[in-house]
Coordinates of C-alpha atoms in Angstrom, one line a residue:
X14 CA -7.8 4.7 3.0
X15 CA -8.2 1.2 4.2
X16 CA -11.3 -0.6 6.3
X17 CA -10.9 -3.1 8.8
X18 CA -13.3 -5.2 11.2
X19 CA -13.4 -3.5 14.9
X20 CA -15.1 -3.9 18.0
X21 CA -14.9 -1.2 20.9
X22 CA -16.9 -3.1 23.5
X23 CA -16.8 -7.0 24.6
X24 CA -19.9 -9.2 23.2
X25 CA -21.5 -10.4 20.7
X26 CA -21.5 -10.1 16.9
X27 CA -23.6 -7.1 17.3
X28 CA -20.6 -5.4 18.6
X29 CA -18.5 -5.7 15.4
X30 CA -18.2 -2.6 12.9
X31 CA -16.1 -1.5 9.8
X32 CA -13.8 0.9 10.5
X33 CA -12.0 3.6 7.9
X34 CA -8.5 3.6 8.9
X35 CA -5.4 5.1 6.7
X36 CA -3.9 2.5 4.8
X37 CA -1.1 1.0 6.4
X38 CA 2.7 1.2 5.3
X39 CA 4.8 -2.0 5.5
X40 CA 7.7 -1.8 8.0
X41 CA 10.8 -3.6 7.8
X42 CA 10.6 -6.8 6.8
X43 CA 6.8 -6.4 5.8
X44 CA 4.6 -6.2 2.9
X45 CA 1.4 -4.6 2.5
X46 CA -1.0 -7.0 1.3
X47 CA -4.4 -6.3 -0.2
X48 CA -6.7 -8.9 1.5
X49 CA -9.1 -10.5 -1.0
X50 CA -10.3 -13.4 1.6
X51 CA -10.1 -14.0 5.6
X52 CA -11.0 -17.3 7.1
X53 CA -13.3 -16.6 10.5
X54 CA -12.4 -19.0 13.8
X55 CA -14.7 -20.0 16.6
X56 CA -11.4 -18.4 18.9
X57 CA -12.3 -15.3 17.4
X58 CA -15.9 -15.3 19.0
X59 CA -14.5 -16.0 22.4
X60 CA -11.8 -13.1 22.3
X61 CA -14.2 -10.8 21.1
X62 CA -17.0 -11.9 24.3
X63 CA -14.1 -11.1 27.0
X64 CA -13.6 -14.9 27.7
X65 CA -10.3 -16.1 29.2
X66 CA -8.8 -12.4 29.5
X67 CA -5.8 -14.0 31.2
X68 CA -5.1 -15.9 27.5
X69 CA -6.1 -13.7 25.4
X70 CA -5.2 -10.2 26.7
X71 CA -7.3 -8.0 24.4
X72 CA -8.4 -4.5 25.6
X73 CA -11.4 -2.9 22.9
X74 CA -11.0 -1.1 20.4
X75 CA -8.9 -4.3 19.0
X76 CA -9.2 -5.4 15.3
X77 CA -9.4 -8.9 14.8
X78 CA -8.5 -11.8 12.3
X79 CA -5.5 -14.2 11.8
X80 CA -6.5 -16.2 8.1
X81 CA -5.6 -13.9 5.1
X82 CA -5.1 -14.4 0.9
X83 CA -4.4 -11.2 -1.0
X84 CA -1.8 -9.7 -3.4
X85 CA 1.3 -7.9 -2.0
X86 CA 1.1 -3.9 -3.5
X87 CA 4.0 -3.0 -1.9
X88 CA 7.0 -3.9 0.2
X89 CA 8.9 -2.7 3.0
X90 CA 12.5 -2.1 4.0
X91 CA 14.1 -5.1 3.9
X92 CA 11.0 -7.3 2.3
X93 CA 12.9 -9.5 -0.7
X94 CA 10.7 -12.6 -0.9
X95 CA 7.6 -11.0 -2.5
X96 CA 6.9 -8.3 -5.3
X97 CA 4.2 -6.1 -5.7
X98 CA 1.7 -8.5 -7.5
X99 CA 2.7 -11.4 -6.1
X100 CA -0.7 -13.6 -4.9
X101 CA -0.1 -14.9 -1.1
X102 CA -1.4 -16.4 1.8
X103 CA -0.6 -16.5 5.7
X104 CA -1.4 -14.9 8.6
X105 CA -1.1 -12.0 11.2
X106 CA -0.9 -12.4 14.8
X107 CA -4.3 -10.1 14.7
X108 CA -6.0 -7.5 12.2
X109 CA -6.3 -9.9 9.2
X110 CA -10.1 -9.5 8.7
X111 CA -9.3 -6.0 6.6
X112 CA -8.7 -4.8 3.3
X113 CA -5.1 -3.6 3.6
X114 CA -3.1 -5.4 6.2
X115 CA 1.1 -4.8 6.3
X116 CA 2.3 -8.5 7.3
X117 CA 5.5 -10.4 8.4
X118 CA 7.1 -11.5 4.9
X119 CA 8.1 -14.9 7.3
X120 CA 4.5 -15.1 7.5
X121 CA 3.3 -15.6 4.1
X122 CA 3.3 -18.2 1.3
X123 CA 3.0 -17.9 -2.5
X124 CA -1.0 -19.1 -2.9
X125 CA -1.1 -22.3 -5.3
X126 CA -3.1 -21.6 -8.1
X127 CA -4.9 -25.0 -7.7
X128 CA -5.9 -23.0 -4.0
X129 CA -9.4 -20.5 -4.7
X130 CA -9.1 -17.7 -2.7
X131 CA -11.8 -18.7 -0.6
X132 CA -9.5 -21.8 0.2
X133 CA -6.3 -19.8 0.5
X134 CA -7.6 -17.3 3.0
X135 CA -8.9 -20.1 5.6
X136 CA -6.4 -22.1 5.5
X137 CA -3.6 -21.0 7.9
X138 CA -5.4 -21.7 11.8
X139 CA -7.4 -25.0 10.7
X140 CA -4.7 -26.4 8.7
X141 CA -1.8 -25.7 10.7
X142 CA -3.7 -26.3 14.0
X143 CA -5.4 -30.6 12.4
X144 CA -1.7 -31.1 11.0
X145 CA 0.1 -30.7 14.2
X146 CA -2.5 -32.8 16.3
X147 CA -2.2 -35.5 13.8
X148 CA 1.2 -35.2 13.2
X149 CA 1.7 -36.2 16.6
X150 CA 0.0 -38.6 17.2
X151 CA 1.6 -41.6 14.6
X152 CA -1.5 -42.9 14.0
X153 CA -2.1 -46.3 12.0
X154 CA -5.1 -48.9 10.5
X155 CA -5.6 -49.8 13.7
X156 CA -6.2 -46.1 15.5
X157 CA -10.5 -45.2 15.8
X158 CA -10.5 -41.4 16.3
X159 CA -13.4 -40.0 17.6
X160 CA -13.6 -36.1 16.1
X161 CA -16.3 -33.6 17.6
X162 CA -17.6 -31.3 15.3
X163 CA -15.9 -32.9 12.5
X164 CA -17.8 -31.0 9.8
X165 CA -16.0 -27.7 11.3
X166 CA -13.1 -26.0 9.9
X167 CA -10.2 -27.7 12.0
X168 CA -12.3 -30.8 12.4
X169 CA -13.4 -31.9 9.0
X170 CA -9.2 -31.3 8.4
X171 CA -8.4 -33.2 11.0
X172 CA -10.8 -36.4 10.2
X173 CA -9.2 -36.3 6.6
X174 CA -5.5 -36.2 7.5
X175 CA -7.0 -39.4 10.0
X176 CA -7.7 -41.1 7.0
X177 CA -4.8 -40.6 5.1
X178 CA -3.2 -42.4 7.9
X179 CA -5.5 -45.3 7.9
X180 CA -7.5 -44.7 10.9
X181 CA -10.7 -45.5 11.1
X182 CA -12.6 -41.9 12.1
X183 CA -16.0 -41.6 14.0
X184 CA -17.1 -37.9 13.6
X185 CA -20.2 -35.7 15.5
X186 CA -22.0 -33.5 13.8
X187 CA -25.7 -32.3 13.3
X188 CA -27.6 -34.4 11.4
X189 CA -28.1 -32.3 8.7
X190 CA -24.3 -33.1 8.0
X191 CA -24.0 -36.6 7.9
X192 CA -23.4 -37.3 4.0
X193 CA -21.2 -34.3 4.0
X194 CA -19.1 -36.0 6.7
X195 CA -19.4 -39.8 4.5
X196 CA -17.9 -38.3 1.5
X197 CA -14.7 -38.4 3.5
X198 CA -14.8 -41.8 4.6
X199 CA -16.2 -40.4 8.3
X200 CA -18.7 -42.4 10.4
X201 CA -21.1 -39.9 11.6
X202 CA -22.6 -39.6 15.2
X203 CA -25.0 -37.4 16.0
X204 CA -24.6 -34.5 18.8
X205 CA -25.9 -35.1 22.1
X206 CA -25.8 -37.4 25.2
X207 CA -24.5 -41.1 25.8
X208 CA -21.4 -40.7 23.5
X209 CA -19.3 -43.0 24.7
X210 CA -21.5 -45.4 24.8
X211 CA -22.9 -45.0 21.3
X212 CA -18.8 -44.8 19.8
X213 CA -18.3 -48.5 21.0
X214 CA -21.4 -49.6 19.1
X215 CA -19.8 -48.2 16.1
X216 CA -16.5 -48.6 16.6
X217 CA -14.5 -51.7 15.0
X218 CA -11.7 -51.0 17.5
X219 CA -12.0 -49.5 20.8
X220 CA -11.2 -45.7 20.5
X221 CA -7.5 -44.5 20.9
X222 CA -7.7 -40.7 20.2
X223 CA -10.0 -38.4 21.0
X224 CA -10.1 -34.5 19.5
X225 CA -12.9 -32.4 20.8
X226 CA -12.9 -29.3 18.5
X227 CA -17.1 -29.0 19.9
X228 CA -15.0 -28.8 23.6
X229 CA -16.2 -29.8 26.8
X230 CA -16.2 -33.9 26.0
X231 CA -13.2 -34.3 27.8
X232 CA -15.4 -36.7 30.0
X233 CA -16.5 -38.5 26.9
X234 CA -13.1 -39.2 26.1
X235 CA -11.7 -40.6 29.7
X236 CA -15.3 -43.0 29.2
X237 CA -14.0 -44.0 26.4
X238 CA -10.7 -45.2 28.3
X239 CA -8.5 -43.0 25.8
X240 CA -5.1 -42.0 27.0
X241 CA -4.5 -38.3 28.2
X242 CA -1.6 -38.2 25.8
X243 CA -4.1 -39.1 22.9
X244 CA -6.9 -36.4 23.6
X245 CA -6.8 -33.0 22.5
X246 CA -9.8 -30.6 23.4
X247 CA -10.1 -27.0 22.8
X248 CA -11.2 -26.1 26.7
X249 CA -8.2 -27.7 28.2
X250 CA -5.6 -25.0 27.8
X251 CA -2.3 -26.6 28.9
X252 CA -3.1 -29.1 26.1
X253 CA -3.8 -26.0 23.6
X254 CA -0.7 -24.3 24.7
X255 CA 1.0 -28.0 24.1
X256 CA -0.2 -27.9 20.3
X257 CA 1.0 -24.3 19.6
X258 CA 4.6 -24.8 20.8
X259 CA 4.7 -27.9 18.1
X260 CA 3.7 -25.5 15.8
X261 CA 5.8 -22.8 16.9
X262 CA 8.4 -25.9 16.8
X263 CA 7.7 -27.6 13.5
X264 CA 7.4 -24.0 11.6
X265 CA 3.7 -23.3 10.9
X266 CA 4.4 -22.2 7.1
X267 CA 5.8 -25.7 6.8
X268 CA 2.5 -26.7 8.0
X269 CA 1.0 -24.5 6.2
X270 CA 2.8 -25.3 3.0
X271 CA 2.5 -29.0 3.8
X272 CA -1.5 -28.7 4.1
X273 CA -1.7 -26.2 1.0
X274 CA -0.2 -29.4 -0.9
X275 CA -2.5 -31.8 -0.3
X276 CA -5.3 -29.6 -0.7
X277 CA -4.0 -28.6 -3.9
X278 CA -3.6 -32.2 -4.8
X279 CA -7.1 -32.6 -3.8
X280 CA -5.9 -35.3 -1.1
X281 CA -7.9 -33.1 1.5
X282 CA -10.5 -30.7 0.4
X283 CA -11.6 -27.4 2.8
X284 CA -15.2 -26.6 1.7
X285 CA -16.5 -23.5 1.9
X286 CA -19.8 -23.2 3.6
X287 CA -20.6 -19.7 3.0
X288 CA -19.2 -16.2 1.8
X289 CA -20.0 -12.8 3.1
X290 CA -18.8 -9.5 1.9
X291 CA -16.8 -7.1 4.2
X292 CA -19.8 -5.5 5.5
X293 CA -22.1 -8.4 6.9
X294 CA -19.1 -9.4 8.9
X295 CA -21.8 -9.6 11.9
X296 CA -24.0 -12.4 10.2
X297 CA -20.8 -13.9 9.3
X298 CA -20.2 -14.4 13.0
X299 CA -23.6 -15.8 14.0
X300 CA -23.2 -18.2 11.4
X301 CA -20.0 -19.3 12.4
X302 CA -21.5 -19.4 16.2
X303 CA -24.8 -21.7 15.1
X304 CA -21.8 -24.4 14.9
X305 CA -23.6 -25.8 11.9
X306 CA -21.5 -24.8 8.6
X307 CA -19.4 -28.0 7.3
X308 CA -16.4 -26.3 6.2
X309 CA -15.5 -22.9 6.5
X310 CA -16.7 -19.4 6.4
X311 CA -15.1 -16.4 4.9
X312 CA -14.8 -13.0 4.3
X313 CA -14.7 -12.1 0.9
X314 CA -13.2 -8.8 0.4
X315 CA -13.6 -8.1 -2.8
X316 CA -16.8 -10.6 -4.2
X317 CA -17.1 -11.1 -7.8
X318 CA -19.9 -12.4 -9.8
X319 CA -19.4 -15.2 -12.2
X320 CA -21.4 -16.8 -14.7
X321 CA -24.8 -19.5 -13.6
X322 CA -24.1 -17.3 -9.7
X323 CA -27.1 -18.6 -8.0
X324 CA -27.5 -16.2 -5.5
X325 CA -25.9 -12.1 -6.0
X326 CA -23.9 -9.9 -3.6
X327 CA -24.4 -8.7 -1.1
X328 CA -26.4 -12.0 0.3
X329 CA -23.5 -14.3 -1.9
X330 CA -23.9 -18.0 -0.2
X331 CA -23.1 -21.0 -2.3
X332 CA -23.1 -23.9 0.3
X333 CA -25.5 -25.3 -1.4
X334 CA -23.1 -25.8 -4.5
X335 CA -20.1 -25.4 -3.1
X336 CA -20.8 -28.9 -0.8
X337 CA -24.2 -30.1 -1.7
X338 CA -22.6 -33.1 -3.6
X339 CA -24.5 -37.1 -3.2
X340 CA -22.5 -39.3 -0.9
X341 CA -21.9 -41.4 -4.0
X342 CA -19.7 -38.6 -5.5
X343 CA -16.1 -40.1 -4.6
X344 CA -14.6 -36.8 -6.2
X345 CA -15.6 -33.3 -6.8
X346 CA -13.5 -30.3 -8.1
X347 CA -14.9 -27.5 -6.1
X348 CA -13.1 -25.2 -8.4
X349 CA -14.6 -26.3 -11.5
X350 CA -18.5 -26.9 -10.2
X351 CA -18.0 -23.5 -8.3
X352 CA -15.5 -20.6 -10.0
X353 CA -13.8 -18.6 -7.4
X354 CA -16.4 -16.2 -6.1
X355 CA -13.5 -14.0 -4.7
X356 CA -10.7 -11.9 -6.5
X357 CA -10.5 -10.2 -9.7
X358 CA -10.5 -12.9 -12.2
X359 CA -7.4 -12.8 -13.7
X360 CA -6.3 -15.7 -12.1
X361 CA -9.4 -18.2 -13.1
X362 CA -8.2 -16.1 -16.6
X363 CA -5.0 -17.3 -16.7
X364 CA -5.6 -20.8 -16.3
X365 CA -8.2 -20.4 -18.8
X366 CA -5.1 -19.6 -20.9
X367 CA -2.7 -21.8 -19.9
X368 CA -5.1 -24.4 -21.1
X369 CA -6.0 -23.5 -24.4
X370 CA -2.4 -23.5 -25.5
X371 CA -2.3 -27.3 -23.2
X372 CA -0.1 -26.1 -19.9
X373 CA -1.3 -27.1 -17.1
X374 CA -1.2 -24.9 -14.0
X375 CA -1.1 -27.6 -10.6
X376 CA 1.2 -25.5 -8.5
X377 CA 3.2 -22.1 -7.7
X378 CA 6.6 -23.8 -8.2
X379 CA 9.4 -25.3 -5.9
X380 CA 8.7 -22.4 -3.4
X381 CA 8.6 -23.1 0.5
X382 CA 6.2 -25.4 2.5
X383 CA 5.9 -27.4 -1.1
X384 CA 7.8 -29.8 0.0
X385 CA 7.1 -33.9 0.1
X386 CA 5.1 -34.9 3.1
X387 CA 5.0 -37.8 4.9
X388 CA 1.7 -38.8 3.8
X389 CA 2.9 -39.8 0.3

């Protein structure tokens, strides 16, 4: 038998439950995936309160979940790109937030052992979702960006793939988060009203792109006198709709693969702000809703305990190691200050071995979405 996230009534996170389900079997094409770590989205939230039903047509009892890491124990008819044991990551179109899920091969990706599972399984929406917007937007040293809620998910993404470019990147967040938000080279600009206003007093240039990921500062932006074609906010749905048909376009597991890269690199880092076993899926969610978490939060399906573990399952949150790092810190190597605190360990063993006899493990291989991109 297999367990997976439910709700069978619109509303809050009270709604959500764990339901035992039979394990499903891969169909053609598919492969049966045991999820060790699912990413959670603020779209998730909305779906599950009944908002928007003409964008999002969801009837309860729906599952829920897109972000997934895992390793494949079985394949379907058809399914020649992975073997049982192989370590992925991707996505579903829903149902990801589980502990058996049969997915799309097309959908997945070999996970880069430089990638923690944690980092794996949030990876797909917020990556593929900041390197489209900035994909398209060619931006240069002499682009300001103005990011809301660039400590989030998709925004602190976003505001790093800015920098790569050159831009300079003006980023609102609560206060609390304004050294996380430094130690990637963002201005920070505390919540609230007068924005505009308060951007051209930081600002060496006058804005030219605006991406609300906080939504409703689509008047902020037009105050700002920044192009229609340069803003991007998540409550303006043509625009929304406009972003998914790049992705759809470009191939999101060469987005993917192209984000999973850099991260692996450590030219963008994806902190994880928190991680909650299965079962306190519901806090998860008000955690997620507080709007406060820099980084992401995830599910951990199967949490393991590792040596110095501050806190113990089930109430497992590291934030304060994972990201509590002085501004001054130019570099930290999440993975090493924080061991995985999802999986089995038999990957953090392996590296353990590939390094006492001096190989060094930095990625999975040639495979697909590996490829060069075009911020080198």
């Amino acid at each position: 038998m297999a367990h997976e996230v439910r709700f069978a009534t619109f509303g809050g996170p009270e709604v959500l439950e764990i339901a035992e389900i039979p394990t499903p079997e891969p169909g053609e094409g598919e492969v049966l995936v045991e999820v060790y770590s699912a990413g959670l989205n603020p779209i998730e939230s909305a779906i599950r309160r009944g908002e928007h039903p003409d964008r999002w047509q969801v009837e309860p009892p729906s599952n829920q979940g897109r972000d997934l890491a895992g390793l494949v124990i079985a394949t379907g008819p058809g399914a020649t790109r992975f073997d049982r044991g192989d370590e992925v990551m991707g996505f579903v179109d829903r149902g990801a937030q589980a502990t058996h899920v049969a997915v799309p091969q097309s959908n997945l990706l070999e996970r880069p052992p430089a990638l923690s599972w944690e980092v794996a399984g949030s990876l797909y929406t917020a990556g593929t979702t900041a390197w489209s917007i900035i994909e398209g937007l060619h931006l240069g040293p002499n682009d300001t960006v103005v990011v809301t809620a660039a400590a989030g998910g998709i925004g602190c993404l976003a505001a790093q793939l800015a920098r790569l470019r050159g831009a300079t990147v003006i980023g609102t967040a609560p206060d609390m988060r304004f050294d996380f938000l430094r130690q990637f080279g963002v201005i920070p600009l505390a919540y609230g009203p007068g924005l505009a206003e308060r951007v051209r007093e930081l600002a060496p240039h006058p804005a030219s792109v605006f991406l609300d990921f906080l939504g409703g500062q689509a008047g902020e932006a037009r105050a700002l006198g920044v192009p229609a074609s340069r803003v991007f906010t998540l409550t303006d749905w043509d625009a929304v709709e406009r972003e998914q048909a790049v992705r759809a376009g470009a191939g999101d597991l060469v987005a993917l693969g192209r984000v999973a890269a850099l991260v692996s690199a450590r030219r963008l880092r994806l902190p994880i702000a928190d991680v909650f076993p299965l079962e306190k899926v519901a806090d998860a969610y008000r955690a997620l809703e507080r709007r406060e978490a820099p980084g992401k939060i995830v599910l951990g399906m199967r949490v393991v305990d590792y040596p110095m573990q501050k806190m113990k399952e089930p109430d497992l949150k590291e934030e304060d190691v994972t990201i509590g790092v002085p501004t001054e810190h130019t570099r930290l190597d999440v993975e090493e200050a924080v061991p995985a605190a999802v999986g089995d360990g038999s990957v953090r063993r392996r590296r353990r071995e590939a390094r006492e006899h001096g190989v060094e493990q930095v990625s999975s291989g040639d495979g697909p979405g590996l490829a060069p991109t075009s911020f080198e």
